[in-house]
mmCIF file of C-alpha atoms in Angstrom:
data_model
loop_
_atom_site.group_PDB
_atom_site.id
_atom_site.type_symbol
_atom_site.label_atom_id
_atom_site.label_comp_id
_atom_site.label_asym_id
_atom_site.label_seq_id
_atom_site.Cartn_x
_atom_site.Cartn_y
_atom_site.Cartn_z
ATOM 1 C CA MET A 29 -0.275 0.051 0.149
ATOM 2 C CA ALA A 30 1.406 3.233 -1.038
ATOM 3 C CA GLY A 31 1.340 6.628 0.971
ATOM 4 C CA VAL A 32 2.318 10.164 0.197
ATOM 5 C CA LEU A 33 5.325 12.311 1.409
ATOM 6 C CA LEU A 34 3.764 15.232 3.326
ATOM 7 C CA GLY A 35 6.722 17.281 4.378
ATOM 8 C CA ILE A 36 10.505 17.482 4.453
ATOM 9 C CA ALA A 37 12.579 19.113 7.213
ATOM 10 C CA ARG A 38 16.216 19.484 7.843
ATOM 11 C CA HIS A 39 18.330 21.389 10.278
ATOM 12 C CA ALA A 40 21.921 22.276 9.777
ATOM 13 C CA ARG A 41 23.133 21.702 12.952
ATOM 14 C CA SER A 42 22.426 20.049 16.505
ATOM 15 C CA ARG A 43 19.580 22.193 18.396
ATOM 16 C CA ALA A 44 19.023 24.493 15.040
ATOM 17 C CA PRO A 45 15.564 25.146 14.044
ATOM 18 C CA MET A 46 14.172 23.041 11.420
ATOM 19 C CA GLU A 47 13.814 24.207 7.977
ATOM 20 C CA LEU A 48 10.942 22.947 5.872
ATOM 21 C CA VAL A 49 11.710 22.407 2.124
ATOM 22 C CA ASP A 50 9.575 20.988 -0.516
ATOM 23 C CA HIS A 51 12.226 18.975 -2.271
ATOM 24 C CA VAL A 52 15.748 17.964 -1.495
ATOM 25 C CA GLU A 53 18.789 15.674 -2.692
ATOM 26 C CA VAL A 54 19.161 12.419 -0.741
ATOM 27 C CA THR A 55 22.693 10.943 -0.726
ATOM 28 C CA VAL A 56 24.176 7.681 0.630
ATOM 29 C CA GLU A 57 27.017 9.693 1.924
ATOM 30 C CA GLY A 58 25.092 12.700 3.215
ATOM 31 C CA GLY A 59 21.521 11.784 3.848
ATOM 32 C CA ILE A 60 19.027 14.552 3.347
ATOM 33 C CA HIS A 61 20.996 17.441 1.796
ATOM 34 C CA GLY A 62 21.773 20.388 4.311
ATOM 35 C CA ASP A 63 20.899 18.054 7.398
ATOM 36 C CA PHE A 64 23.768 17.609 9.724
ATOM 37 C CA ARG A 65 22.662 13.990 11.015
ATOM 38 C CA GLY A 66 22.804 12.593 7.590
ATOM 39 C CA ALA A 67 26.492 13.216 7.039
ATOM 40 C CA MET A 68 27.417 11.698 10.505
ATOM 41 C CA ARG A 69 30.004 9.133 10.312
ATOM 42 C CA GLY A 70 30.055 5.615 11.830
ATOM 43 C CA LYS A 71 29.576 2.396 10.235
ATOM 44 C CA PRO A 72 26.749 1.496 9.951
ATOM 45 C CA TYR A 73 25.223 4.892 10.964
ATOM 46 C CA LYS A 74 21.649 4.133 11.505
ATOM 47 C CA ARG A 75 19.934 7.528 12.027
ATOM 48 C CA GLN A 76 20.792 9.140 8.634
ATOM 49 C CA VAL A 77 16.974 9.892 7.923
ATOM 50 C CA THR A 78 14.120 10.199 10.339
ATOM 51 C CA LEU A 79 10.386 9.634 9.444
ATOM 52 C CA ILE A 80 7.240 10.055 11.284
ATOM 53 C CA GLU A 81 3.357 9.257 10.260
ATOM 54 C CA ARG A 82 1.071 12.140 10.322
ATOM 55 C CA GLY A 83 -1.685 10.271 11.963
ATOM 56 C CA ASP A 84 1.036 9.261 14.747
ATOM 57 C CA TRP A 85 1.771 12.907 15.417
ATOM 58 C CA ALA A 86 -1.945 13.811 15.258
ATOM 59 C CA ALA A 87 -2.626 11.083 17.891
ATOM 60 C CA ALA A 88 0.293 12.287 20.030
ATOM 61 C CA MET A 89 -1.000 15.954 19.925
ATOM 62 C CA ALA A 90 -4.659 14.884 20.663
ATOM 63 C CA GLU A 91 -3.323 13.036 23.854
ATOM 64 C CA VAL A 92 -1.503 16.085 25.214
ATOM 65 C CA GLY A 93 -3.977 18.620 24.074
ATOM 66 C CA HIS A 94 -1.805 20.508 21.711
ATOM 67 C CA THR A 95 -1.530 21.836 18.322
ATOM 68 C CA ILE A 96 2.289 21.930 17.314
ATOM 69 C CA GLY A 97 3.929 21.584 13.918
ATOM 70 C CA TRP A 98 5.071 18.121 12.915
ATOM 71 C CA GLU A 99 8.522 19.596 12.286
ATOM 72 C CA GLU A 100 9.057 20.338 16.003
ATOM 73 C CA ARG A 101 9.452 16.632 16.308
ATOM 74 C CA ARG A 102 12.805 17.113 14.532
ATOM 75 C CA ALA A 103 11.892 14.141 12.054
ATOM 76 C CA ASN A 104 13.118 14.709 8.590
ATOM 77 C CA LEU A 105 10.163 13.250 6.703
ATOM 78 C CA LEU A 106 6.296 13.263 7.139
ATOM 79 C CA VAL A 107 4.354 10.633 5.717
ATOM 80 C CA ASP A 108 0.572 9.919 5.377
ATOM 81 C CA GLY A 109 -1.578 6.926 4.227
ATOM 82 C CA PHE A 110 1.662 4.686 4.892
ATOM 83 C CA ASP A 111 2.260 2.420 8.064
ATOM 84 C CA LEU A 112 6.137 2.876 8.479
ATOM 85 C CA PRO A 113 7.485 -0.652 8.883
ATOM 86 C CA GLN A 114 8.621 -1.558 12.347
ATOM 87 C CA THR A 115 11.246 -4.133 11.557
ATOM 88 C CA ALA A 116 14.927 -3.091 11.010
ATOM 89 C CA GLY A 117 16.130 -4.044 7.481
ATOM 90 C CA VAL A 118 12.943 -3.508 5.676
ATOM 91 C CA ARG A 119 13.054 -0.919 2.641
ATOM 92 C CA VAL A 120 10.855 1.814 1.561
ATOM 93 C CA ARG A 121 11.001 3.660 -1.727
ATOM 94 C CA ILE A 122 10.313 7.491 -1.884
ATOM 95 C CA GLY A 123 9.678 8.517 -5.399
ATOM 96 C CA ALA A 124 11.499 7.061 -8.249
ATOM 97 C CA GLU A 125 14.790 6.719 -6.874
ATOM 98 C CA VAL A 126 15.304 6.916 -3.211
ATOM 99 C CA VAL A 127 15.269 3.872 -1.199
ATOM 100 C CA LEU A 128 15.690 3.788 2.598
ATOM 101 C CA GLU A 129 16.401 0.988 5.052
ATOM 102 C CA ILE A 130 14.621 0.996 8.405
ATOM 103 C CA THR A 131 17.160 0.734 11.140
ATOM 104 C CA ARG A 132 15.303 0.994 14.252
ATOM 105 C CA GLU A 133 12.773 3.042 16.122
ATOM 106 C CA CYS A 134 13.063 6.789 16.630
ATOM 107 C CA ASP A 135 12.815 6.850 20.490
ATOM 108 C CA PRO A 136 11.391 10.374 21.518
ATOM 109 C CA CYS A 137 13.809 12.345 23.589
ATOM 110 C CA GLU A 138 13.490 14.798 26.643
ATOM 111 C CA ARG A 139 13.178 17.548 24.025
ATOM 112 C CA MET A 140 9.625 16.453 23.345
ATOM 113 C CA GLU A 141 8.759 17.117 27.178
ATOM 114 C CA ALA A 142 9.951 20.707 26.798
ATOM 115 C CA LEU A 143 7.404 21.290 23.937
ATOM 116 C CA ALA A 144 4.641 19.755 25.711
ATOM 117 C CA GLU A 145 4.212 17.992 28.973
ATOM 118 C CA GLY A 146 3.242 14.391 28.592
ATOM 119 C CA LEU A 147 4.488 14.415 24.831
ATOM 120 C CA ARG A 148 7.280 12.140 25.182
ATOM 121 C CA ALA A 149 5.014 9.650 26.801
ATOM 122 C CA ALA A 150 2.324 9.970 24.222
ATOM 123 C CA MET A 151 5.027 9.193 21.416
ATOM 124 C CA THR A 152 6.169 6.102 23.061
ATOM 125 C CA PRO A 153 3.760 3.379 22.170
ATOM 126 C CA ASP A 154 3.846 1.565 18.898
ATOM 127 C CA TRP A 155 6.641 3.314 17.374
ATOM 128 C CA ARG A 156 4.723 6.469 17.405
ATOM 129 C CA GLY A 157 7.996 8.549 17.598
ATOM 130 C CA GLY A 158 8.757 7.344 14.083
ATOM 131 C CA ALA A 159 11.485 5.345 12.408
ATOM 132 C CA CYS A 160 15.174 5.860 11.782
ATOM 133 C CA ALA A 161 16.474 4.860 8.323
ATOM 134 C CA MET A 162 19.848 4.767 6.127
ATOM 135 C CA VAL A 163 20.132 5.738 2.842
ATOM 136 C CA ILE A 164 20.564 2.674 0.186
ATOM 137 C CA SER A 165 19.697 4.618 -2.819
ATOM 138 C CA GLY A 166 19.939 8.403 -3.393
ATOM 139 C CA GLY A 167 18.082 10.880 -5.630
ATOM 140 C CA ARG A 168 15.783 13.433 -5.479
ATOM 141 C CA ILE A 169 12.433 13.511 -3.248
ATOM 142 C CA ALA A 170 9.597 15.985 -3.284
ATOM 143 C CA VAL A 171 6.539 16.871 -1.271
ATOM 144 C CA GLY A 172 3.953 14.573 -2.918
ATOM 145 C CA ASP A 173 6.004 12.005 -3.888
ATOM 146 C CA GLU A 174 4.823 8.351 -3.391
ATOM 147 C CA ILE A 175 6.138 6.265 -0.566
ATOM 148 C CA ARG A 176 5.844 2.500 -0.564
ATOM 149 C CA MET A 177 7.524 -0.845 0.307
ATOM 150 C CA GLU A 178 10.388 -1.895 -1.530
ATOM 151 C CA GLU A 179 10.083 -5.033 -3.299
ATOM 152 C CA ALA A 180 12.401 -7.761 -2.121
#
């Protein structure tokens, strides 16, 4: 089942504000162009790109009674109509070229609690905080691109 890429965000350095963009290059070496996490070294680096489901963010917001932009989660990609795989090693394709491999759950950190009391706990169940991934195949992605499971 395919979904859609609703948003792309990046930050140039740790704790920098998130920048929303409508398209971006993604590379194996650097992850999301302009995002500091993608270029971090270490083999294998398991947090090049982070993804979150729109519905999971909305559920967490409803639980804490706030309306905060998804980019404050500090995830790179917002998807809709697609259940992110909850298994390391599963691959997803975004658009025509980009393939990401899910590496692990993206655990919510203490920064979520600074946004809204109870948000960290609201994001904990069922991978609601999103998924971390590494880039397998690079290319250009844009808001509106299809996201789907990659055929094995």
